[in-house]
Amino acid sequence: MSELDGINQLIIRLLSEIESIPAENEETDNLVSKLHELFQQRQLFIEQIINNELSVDEKALREQIDLTNQLSKRAQAISQNRKDLLSIGKSNKRKIQVYKAIDSDR
């Protein structure tokens, strides 16, 4: 479980880093890719634990399920925040284009 704990900590650290940098930062794409890879690794580890019935600790699995739910909610909140920022940015660009069109007609 120590490898899984390590992956969990890396995921938490990456989520914090993604939250702290601006959406337009180019590094965001790299961090999201790394996050995706870590989630895949985490899923494989959990599947291995479940498939190896001899080492299944019900309490530990419940903790992982709770952590999965927490991480999922946090990632969804970050994603929604980024979508909102992109939407605002697109709206602002449209407004700027309208103002430029009005200005050019003068």
CSV table of N, CA, C and O in Angstrom, one decimal:
chain,number,residue,atom,x,y,z
A,1,MET,N,0.8,-1.2,0.0
A,1,MET,CA,0.0,0.0,0.0
A,1,MET,C,0.9,1.3,0.0
A,1,MET,O,0.3,2.3,-0.3
A,2,SER,N,2.1,1.1,0.3
A,2,SER,CA,3.0,2.3,0.4
A,2,SER,C,3.1,3.0,-1.0
A,2,SER,O,3.2,4.2,-1.1
A,3,GLU,N,3.2,2.2,-2.1
A,3,GLU,CA,3.2,2.8,-3.4
A,3,GLU,C,2.0,3.5,-3.7
A,3,GLU,O,2.0,4.6,-4.3
A,4,LEU,N,0.8,2.9,-3.3
A,4,LEU,CA,-0.4,3.6,-3.5
A,4,LEU,C,-0.5,4.9,-2.7
A,4,LEU,O,-1.0,5.9,-3.2
A,5,ASP,N,0.0,4.9,-1.5
A,5,ASP,CA,0.0,6.1,-0.7
A,5,ASP,C,0.9,7.2,-1.4
A,5,ASP,O,0.5,8.3,-1.3
A,6,GLY,N,2.0,6.7,-2.0
A,6,GLY,CA,2.9,7.7,-2.7
A,6,GLY,C,2.2,8.3,-3.9
A,6,GLY,O,2.3,9.5,-4.1
A,7,ILE,N,1.4,7.5,-4.6
A,7,ILE,CA,0.7,8.0,-5.8
A,7,ILE,C,-0.4,8.9,-5.3
A,7,ILE,O,-0.6,10.0,-5.9
A,8,ASN,N,-1.1,8.6,-4.2
A,8,ASN,CA,-2.1,9.5,-3.6
A,8,ASN,C,-1.5,10.8,-3.3
A,8,ASN,O,-2.1,11.9,-3.6
A,9,GLN,N,-0.4,10.8,-2.7
A,9,GLN,CA,0.3,12.1,-2.3
A,9,GLN,C,0.7,12.9,-3.5
A,9,GLN,O,0.5,14.1,-3.5
A,10,LEU,N,1.2,12.2,-4.6
A,10,LEU,CA,1.5,12.9,-5.8
A,10,LEU,C,0.3,13.6,-6.4
A,10,LEU,O,0.3,14.7,-6.9
A,11,ILE,N,-0.8,12.8,-6.4
A,11,ILE,CA,-2.0,13.4,-7.0
A,11,ILE,C,-2.5,14.6,-6.2
A,11,ILE,O,-2.8,15.6,-6.8
A,12,ILE,N,-2.5,14.5,-4.9
A,12,ILE,CA,-2.9,15.7,-4.1
A,12,ILE,C,-2.0,16.9,-4.3
A,12,ILE,O,-2.4,18.0,-4.5
A,13,ARG,N,-0.7,16.6,-4.4
A,13,ARG,CA,0.3,17.7,-4.7
A,13,ARG,C,0.0,18.3,-6.1
A,13,ARG,O,0.1,19.6,-6.2
A,14,LEU,N,-0.2,17.5,-7.1
A,14,LEU,CA,-0.5,18.0,-8.4
A,14,LEU,C,-1.8,18.8,-8.5
A,14,LEU,O,-1.9,19.9,-9.1
A,15,LEU,N,-2.8,18.3,-7.8
A,15,LEU,CA,-4.1,19.1,-7.7
A,15,LEU,C,-3.8,20.5,-7.1
A,15,LEU,O,-4.4,21.5,-7.6
A,16,SER,N,-3.1,20.5,-6.0
A,16,SER,CA,-2.7,21.8,-5.4
A,16,SER,C,-2.0,22.7,-6.3
A,16,SER,O,-2.2,23.9,-6.4
A,17,GLU,N,-1.0,22.1,-7.0
A,17,GLU,CA,-0.2,22.9,-8.0
A,17,GLU,C,-1.1,23.5,-9.1
A,17,GLU,O,-1.0,24.6,-9.5
A,18,ILE,N,-2.0,22.6,-9.6
A,18,ILE,CA,-2.9,23.1,-10.7
A,18,ILE,C,-3.8,24.2,-10.2
A,18,ILE,O,-4.1,25.2,-10.9
A,19,GLU,N,-4.3,24.1,-9.0
A,19,GLU,CA,-5.2,25.1,-8.4
A,19,GLU,C,-4.4,26.4,-8.2
A,19,GLU,O,-5.0,27.5,-8.3
A,20,SER,N,-3.1,26.4,-8.0
A,20,SER,CA,-2.4,27.6,-7.7
A,20,SER,C,-1.9,28.3,-8.9
A,20,SER,O,-1.5,29.5,-8.7
A,21,ILE,N,-1.8,27.7,-10.1
A,21,ILE,CA,-1.3,28.4,-11.2
A,21,ILE,C,-2.4,28.9,-12.1
A,21,ILE,O,-3.5,28.4,-12.1
A,22,PRO,N,-2.2,30.0,-12.8
A,22,PRO,CA,-3.2,30.6,-13.7
A,22,PRO,C,-3.6,29.6,-14.8
A,22,PRO,O,-2.7,28.8,-15.3
A,23,ALA,N,-4.8,29.7,-15.2
A,23,ALA,CA,-5.3,28.7,-16.2
A,23,ALA,C,-4.6,28.9,-17.6
A,23,ALA,O,-4.4,27.9,-18.3
A,24,GLU,N,-4.1,30.1,-17.8
A,24,GLU,CA,-3.5,30.4,-19.1
A,24,GLU,C,-2.0,29.9,-19.1
A,24,GLU,O,-1.3,30.0,-20.2
A,25,ASN,N,-1.5,29.5,-18.0
A,25,ASN,CA,-0.1,29.1,-17.9
A,25,ASN,C,0.1,27.8,-18.7
A,25,ASN,O,-0.7,26.9,-18.6
A,26,GLU,N,1.1,27.8,-19.6
A,26,GLU,CA,1.3,26.6,-20.5
A,26,GLU,C,1.6,25.3,-19.7
A,26,GLU,O,1.4,24.2,-20.2
A,27,GLU,N,2.1,25.5,-18.5
A,27,GLU,CA,2.5,24.3,-17.7
A,27,GLU,C,1.3,23.5,-17.3
A,27,GLU,O,1.3,22.4,-16.9
A,28,THR,N,0.1,24.2,-17.3
A,28,THR,CA,-1.1,23.5,-16.8
A,28,THR,C,-1.4,22.3,-17.6
A,28,THR,O,-1.8,21.2,-17.1
A,29,ASP,N,-1.2,22.3,-18.9
A,29,ASP,CA,-1.4,21.1,-19.8
A,29,ASP,C,-0.5,20.0,-19.4
A,29,ASP,O,-1.0,18.8,-19.3
A,30,ASN,N,0.7,20.2,-19.1
A,30,ASN,CA,1.6,19.2,-18.6
A,30,ASN,C,1.2,18.6,-17.3
A,30,ASN,O,1.2,17.4,-17.1
A,31,LEU,N,0.8,19.5,-16.4
A,31,LEU,CA,0.4,19.0,-15.1
A,31,LEU,C,-0.9,18.1,-15.2
A,31,LEU,O,-1.0,17.1,-14.5
A,32,VAL,N,-1.8,18.5,-16.0
A,32,VAL,CA,-3.0,17.8,-16.2
A,32,VAL,C,-2.7,16.4,-16.8
A,32,VAL,O,-3.3,15.4,-16.4
A,33,SER,N,-1.8,16.3,-17.7
A,33,SER,CA,-1.4,15.1,-18.3
A,33,SER,C,-0.8,14.2,-17.3
A,33,SER,O,-1.0,13.0,-17.2
A,34,LYS,N,0.1,14.7,-16.4
A,34,LYS,CA,0.7,13.9,-15.3
A,34,LYS,C,-0.4,13.4,-14.4
A,34,LYS,O,-0.3,12.3,-13.9
A,35,LEU,N,-1.3,14.3,-14.1
A,35,LEU,CA,-2.4,13.9,-13.2
A,35,LEU,C,-3.2,12.8,-13.8
A,35,LEU,O,-3.5,11.8,-13.0
A,36,HIS,N,-3.5,12.8,-15.0
A,36,HIS,CA,-4.2,11.7,-15.7
A,36,HIS,C,-3.4,10.4,-15.6
A,36,HIS,O,-4.0,9.4,-15.3
A,37,GLU,N,-2.1,10.5,-15.8
A,37,GLU,CA,-1.3,9.3,-15.7
A,37,GLU,C,-1.3,8.7,-14.3
A,37,GLU,O,-1.4,7.5,-14.1
A,38,LEU,N,-1.2,9.6,-13.3
A,38,LEU,CA,-1.3,9.2,-11.9
A,38,LEU,C,-2.6,8.5,-11.6
A,38,LEU,O,-2.6,7.5,-10.8
A,39,PHE,N,-3.7,9.1,-12.0
A,39,PHE,CA,-5.0,8.5,-11.8
A,39,PHE,C,-5.1,7.1,-12.4
A,39,PHE,O,-5.6,6.2,-11.8
A,40,GLN,N,-4.5,6.9,-13.6
A,40,GLN,CA,-4.5,5.6,-14.2
A,40,GLN,C,-3.7,4.6,-13.4
A,40,GLN,O,-4.1,3.5,-13.2
A,41,GLN,N,-2.5,5.0,-12.9
A,41,GLN,CA,-1.6,4.2,-12.1
A,41,GLN,C,-2.4,3.8,-10.8
A,41,GLN,O,-2.3,2.7,-10.4
A,42,ARG,N,-3.0,4.8,-10.2
A,42,ARG,CA,-3.8,4.5,-9.0
A,42,ARG,C,-4.9,3.5,-9.2
A,42,ARG,O,-5.1,2.6,-8.4
A,43,GLN,N,-5.6,3.6,-10.3
A,43,GLN,CA,-6.6,2.7,-10.6
A,43,GLN,C,-6.1,1.3,-10.8
A,43,GLN,O,-6.7,0.3,-10.3
A,44,LEU,N,-4.9,1.2,-11.5
A,44,LEU,CA,-4.3,-0.2,-11.6
A,44,LEU,C,-3.9,-0.8,-10.3
A,44,LEU,O,-4.1,-2.0,-10.1
A,45,PHE,N,-3.4,0.0,-9.4
A,45,PHE,CA,-3.0,-0.4,-8.1
A,45,PHE,C,-4.2,-0.9,-7.3
A,45,PHE,O,-4.2,-2.0,-6.7
A,46,ILE,N,-5.3,-0.2,-7.4
A,46,ILE,CA,-6.5,-0.6,-6.6
A,46,ILE,C,-7.0,-1.9,-7.2
A,46,ILE,O,-7.5,-2.8,-6.5
A,47,GLU,N,-7.0,-2.0,-8.5
A,47,GLU,CA,-7.5,-3.2,-9.2
A,47,GLU,C,-6.7,-4.4,-8.8
A,47,GLU,O,-7.2,-5.5,-8.5
A,48,GLN,N,-5.3,-4.2,-8.7
A,48,GLN,CA,-4.5,-5.3,-8.2
A,48,GLN,C,-4.8,-5.7,-6.8
A,48,GLN,O,-4.8,-6.9,-6.5
A,49,ILE,N,-5.0,-4.7,-6.0
A,49,ILE,CA,-5.3,-5.0,-4.5
A,49,ILE,C,-6.6,-5.8,-4.5
A,49,ILE,O,-6.7,-6.8,-3.7
A,50,ILE,N,-7.6,-5.4,-5.2
A,50,ILE,CA,-8.9,-6.0,-5.2
A,50,ILE,C,-8.8,-7.5,-5.7
A,50,ILE,O,-9.4,-8.4,-5.2
A,51,ASN,N,-8.1,-7.6,-6.8
A,51,ASN,CA,-7.9,-9.0,-7.4
A,51,ASN,C,-7.1,-9.9,-6.6
A,51,ASN,O,-7.3,-11.1,-6.7
A,52,ASN,N,-6.3,-9.4,-5.7
A,52,ASN,CA,-5.5,-10.3,-4.8
A,52,ASN,C,-6.2,-10.4,-3.5
A,52,ASN,O,-6.0,-9.7,-2.6
A,53,GLU,N,-7.2,-11.2,-3.5
A,53,GLU,CA,-8.2,-11.3,-2.4
A,53,GLU,C,-7.5,-11.7,-1.0
A,53,GLU,O,-8.0,-11.4,0.0
A,54,LEU,N,-6.3,-12.2,-1.1
A,54,LEU,CA,-5.6,-12.6,0.2
A,54,LEU,C,-5.2,-11.3,1.0
A,54,LEU,O,-5.2,-11.3,2.2
A,55,SER,N,-4.9,-10.2,0.2
A,55,SER,CA,-4.4,-9.0,0.9
A,55,SER,C,-5.5,-7.9,1.0
A,55,SER,O,-5.1,-6.8,1.4
A,56,VAL,N,-6.7,-8.3,0.7
A,56,VAL,CA,-7.8,-7.3,0.8
A,56,VAL,C,-8.1,-6.9,2.2
A,56,VAL,O,-8.4,-7.7,3.0
A,57,ASP,N,-7.9,-5.6,2.5
A,57,ASP,CA,-8.2,-5.1,3.8
A,57,ASP,C,-9.4,-4.2,3.6
A,57,ASP,O,-9.3,-3.1,3.0
A,58,GLU,N,-10.6,-4.6,4.1
A,58,GLU,CA,-11.8,-3.9,3.9
A,58,GLU,C,-11.7,-2.4,4.3
A,58,GLU,O,-12.2,-1.5,3.6
A,59,LYS,N,-11.1,-2.2,5.5
A,59,LYS,CA,-11.0,-0.8,6.0
A,59,LYS,C,-10.1,0.1,5.0
A,59,LYS,O,-10.5,1.2,4.7
A,60,ALA,N,-9.0,-0.5,4.6
A,60,ALA,CA,-8.2,0.2,3.7
A,60,ALA,C,-8.9,0.5,2.3
A,60,ALA,O,-8.7,1.6,1.8
A,61,LEU,N,-9.6,-0.5,1.9
A,61,LEU,CA,-10.4,-0.2,0.6
A,61,LEU,C,-11.4,0.9,0.8
A,61,LEU,O,-11.6,1.7,-0.1
A,62,ARG,N,-12.1,0.9,1.9
A,62,ARG,CA,-13.1,1.9,2.2
A,62,ARG,C,-12.4,3.3,2.2
A,62,ARG,O,-12.9,4.3,1.7
A,63,GLU,N,-11.2,3.4,2.8
A,63,GLU,CA,-10.5,4.6,2.9
A,63,GLU,C,-10.1,5.1,1.4
A,63,GLU,O,-10.2,6.3,1.1
A,64,GLN,N,-9.7,4.1,0.6
A,64,GLN,CA,-9.4,4.4,-0.8
A,64,GLN,C,-10.6,4.9,-1.6
A,64,GLN,O,-10.5,5.8,-2.4
A,65,ILE,N,-11.8,4.3,-1.3
A,65,ILE,CA,-13.0,4.8,-1.9
A,65,ILE,C,-13.3,6.2,-1.5
A,65,ILE,O,-13.7,7.0,-2.3
A,66,ASP,N,-13.2,6.5,-0.2
A,66,ASP,CA,-13.4,7.8,0.3
A,66,ASP,C,-12.5,8.8,-0.4
A,66,ASP,O,-12.9,9.9,-0.8
A,67,LEU,N,-11.2,8.4,-0.4
A,67,LEU,CA,-10.2,9.3,-1.0
A,67,LEU,C,-10.5,9.5,-2.5
A,67,LEU,O,-10.4,10.6,-3.0
A,68,THR,N,-10.9,8.4,-3.2
A,68,THR,CA,-11.3,8.6,-4.6
A,68,THR,C,-12.4,9.6,-4.8
A,68,THR,O,-12.3,10.4,-5.7
A,69,ASN,N,-13.4,9.5,-3.9
A,69,ASN,CA,-14.5,10.5,-4.0
A,69,ASN,C,-14.0,11.9,-3.8
A,69,ASN,O,-14.4,12.8,-4.4
A,70,GLN,N,-13.1,12.1,-2.8
A,70,GLN,CA,-12.6,13.4,-2.5
A,70,GLN,C,-11.8,13.9,-3.6
A,70,GLN,O,-12.0,15.1,-4.0
A,71,LEU,N,-10.9,13.1,-4.2
A,71,LEU,CA,-10.1,13.5,-5.3
A,71,LEU,C,-10.9,13.8,-6.5
A,71,LEU,O,-10.7,14.8,-7.2
A,72,SER,N,-11.9,13.0,-6.8
A,72,SER,CA,-12.8,13.2,-7.9
A,72,SER,C,-13.6,14.6,-7.8
A,72,SER,O,-13.6,15.4,-8.7
A,73,LYS,N,-14.1,14.9,-6.6
A,73,LYS,CA,-14.8,16.1,-6.4
A,73,LYS,C,-13.8,17.3,-6.6
A,73,LYS,O,-14.2,18.3,-7.1
A,74,ARG,N,-12.6,17.2,-6.0
A,74,ARG,CA,-11.7,18.3,-6.2
A,74,ARG,C,-11.3,18.5,-7.6
A,74,ARG,O,-11.2,19.6,-8.1
A,75,ALA,N,-11.0,17.4,-8.4
A,75,ALA,CA,-10.7,17.5,-9.8
A,75,ALA,C,-11.8,18.1,-10.6
A,75,ALA,O,-11.6,18.9,-11.5
A,76,GLN,N,-13.1,17.7,-10.3
A,76,GLN,CA,-14.2,18.3,-11.0
A,76,GLN,C,-14.4,19.8,-10.7
A,76,GLN,O,-14.7,20.6,-11.6
A,77,ALA,N,-14.1,20.2,-9.4
A,77,ALA,CA,-14.2,21.6,-9.1
A,77,ALA,C,-13.1,22.4,-9.9
A,77,ALA,O,-13.4,23.5,-10.4
A,78,ILE,N,-11.9,21.9,-10.0
A,78,ILE,CA,-10.9,22.5,-10.7
A,78,ILE,C,-11.3,22.6,-12.2
A,78,ILE,O,-11.1,23.7,-12.8
A,79,SER,N,-11.8,21.5,-12.7
A,79,SER,CA,-12.2,21.5,-14.1
A,79,SER,C,-13.3,22.5,-14.4
A,79,SER,O,-13.2,23.2,-15.4
A,80,GLN,N,-14.3,22.6,-13.5
A,80,GLN,CA,-15.4,23.5,-13.7
A,80,GLN,C,-14.8,25.0,-13.6
A,80,GLN,O,-15.3,25.8,-14.4
A,81,ASN,N,-13.9,25.2,-12.7
A,81,ASN,CA,-13.3,26.6,-12.6
A,81,ASN,C,-12.6,26.9,-13.9
A,81,ASN,O,-12.8,28.1,-14.4
A,82,ARG,N,-11.9,26.0,-14.4
A,82,ARG,CA,-11.1,26.3,-15.7
A,82,ARG,C,-12.1,26.5,-16.8
A,82,ARG,O,-11.9,27.4,-17.6
A,83,LYS,N,-13.2,25.7,-16.9
A,83,LYS,CA,-14.2,25.9,-17.9
A,83,LYS,C,-14.8,27.3,-17.8
A,83,LYS,O,-15.0,28.0,-18.8
A,84,ASP,N,-15.1,27.7,-16.6
A,84,ASP,CA,-15.7,29.0,-16.4
A,84,ASP,C,-14.8,30.1,-16.8
A,84,ASP,O,-15.2,31.1,-17.4
A,85,LEU,N,-13.5,30.0,-16.5
A,85,LEU,CA,-12.5,31.0,-16.9
A,85,LEU,C,-12.4,31.1,-18.4
A,85,LEU,O,-12.3,32.1,-19.0
A,86,LEU,N,-12.4,29.9,-19.1
A,86,LEU,CA,-12.4,29.9,-20.5
A,86,LEU,C,-13.6,30.5,-21.1
A,86,LEU,O,-13.5,31.3,-22.1
A,87,SER,N,-14.7,30.3,-20.5
A,87,SER,CA,-16.0,30.8,-21.0
A,87,SER,C,-16.0,32.4,-20.9
A,87,SER,O,-16.4,33.1,-21.8
A,88,ILE,N,-15.5,32.8,-19.8
A,88,ILE,CA,-15.4,34.3,-19.5
A,88,ILE,C,-14.4,34.9,-20.5
A,88,ILE,O,-14.7,35.9,-21.1
A,89,GLY,N,-13.3,34.2,-20.7
A,89,GLY,CA,-12.3,34.7,-21.7
A,89,GLY,C,-12.9,34.8,-23.1
A,89,GLY,O,-12.6,35.8,-23.8
A,90,LYS,N,-13.6,33.8,-23.5
A,90,LYS,CA,-14.2,33.8,-24.8
A,90,LYS,C,-15.3,34.9,-24.9
A,90,LYS,O,-15.4,35.6,-26.0
A,91,SER,N,-16.0,35.1,-23.9
A,91,SER,CA,-17.0,36.2,-23.9
A,91,SER,C,-16.4,37.5,-24.0
A,91,SER,O,-16.8,38.4,-24.7
A,92,ASN,N,-15.3,37.7,-23.2
A,92,ASN,CA,-14.5,39.0,-23.3
A,92,ASN,C,-13.9,39.2,-24.7
A,92,ASN,O,-13.9,40.4,-25.2
A,93,LYS,N,-13.5,38.2,-25.3
A,93,LYS,CA,-12.9,38.3,-26.7
A,93,LYS,C,-14.0,38.8,-27.7
A,93,LYS,O,-13.8,39.6,-28.5
A,94,ARG,N,-15.2,38.2,-27.5
A,94,ARG,CA,-16.3,38.6,-28.4
A,94,ARG,C,-16.6,40.0,-28.2
A,94,ARG,O,-16.9,40.8,-29.1
A,95,LYS,N,-16.7,40.5,-26.9
A,95,LYS,CA,-17.0,41.9,-26.6
A,95,LYS,C,-15.9,42.8,-27.2
A,95,LYS,O,-16.2,43.8,-27.8
A,96,ILE,N,-14.7,42.4,-27.1
A,96,ILE,CA,-13.6,43.2,-27.7
A,96,ILE,C,-13.8,43.3,-29.2
A,96,ILE,O,-13.6,44.4,-29.8
A,97,GLN,N,-14.1,42.2,-29.8
A,97,GLN,CA,-14.3,42.2,-31.3
A,97,GLN,C,-15.5,43.1,-31.7
A,97,GLN,O,-15.4,43.8,-32.7
A,98,VAL,N,-16.5,43.1,-30.9
A,98,VAL,CA,-17.7,44.0,-31.2
A,98,VAL,C,-17.2,45.5,-31.0
A,98,VAL,O,-17.5,46.3,-31.9
A,99,TYR,N,-16.5,45.8,-30.0
A,99,TYR,CA,-16.0,47.2,-29.8
A,99,TYR,C,-15.0,47.6,-30.9
A,99,TYR,O,-15.1,48.7,-31.4
A,100,LYS,N,-14.2,46.6,-31.4
A,100,LYS,CA,-13.3,46.9,-32.5
A,100,LYS,C,-14.1,47.2,-33.8
A,100,LYS,O,-13.8,48.1,-34.5
A,101,ALA,N,-15.1,46.4,-34.0
A,101,ALA,CA,-16.0,46.6,-35.2
A,101,ALA,C,-16.7,47.9,-35.1
A,101,ALA,O,-16.7,48.6,-36.1
A,102,ILE,N,-17.2,48.3,-33.9
A,102,ILE,CA,-17.8,49.6,-33.8
A,102,ILE,C,-16.8,50.7,-34.0
A,102,ILE,O,-17.1,51.7,-34.7
A,103,ASP,N,-15.6,50.6,-33.5
A,103,ASP,CA,-14.6,51.6,-33.6
A,103,ASP,C,-14.2,51.7,-35.0
A,103,ASP,O,-13.9,52.8,-35.5
A,104,SER,N,-14.1,50.6,-35.8
A,104,SER,CA,-13.6,50.7,-37.2
A,104,SER,C,-14.7,51.3,-38.1
A,104,SER,O,-14.4,51.8,-39.1
A,105,ASP,N,-15.9,51.3,-37.6
A,105,ASP,CA,-17.0,51.9,-38.4
A,105,ASP,C,-17.1,53.4,-38.3
A,105,ASP,O,-17.7,54.1,-39.0
A,106,ARG,N,-16.3,53.9,-37.3
A,106,ARG,CA,-16.4,55.4,-37.1
A,106,ARG,C,-15.6,56.1,-38.1
A,106,ARG,O,-14.8,56.0,-38.7
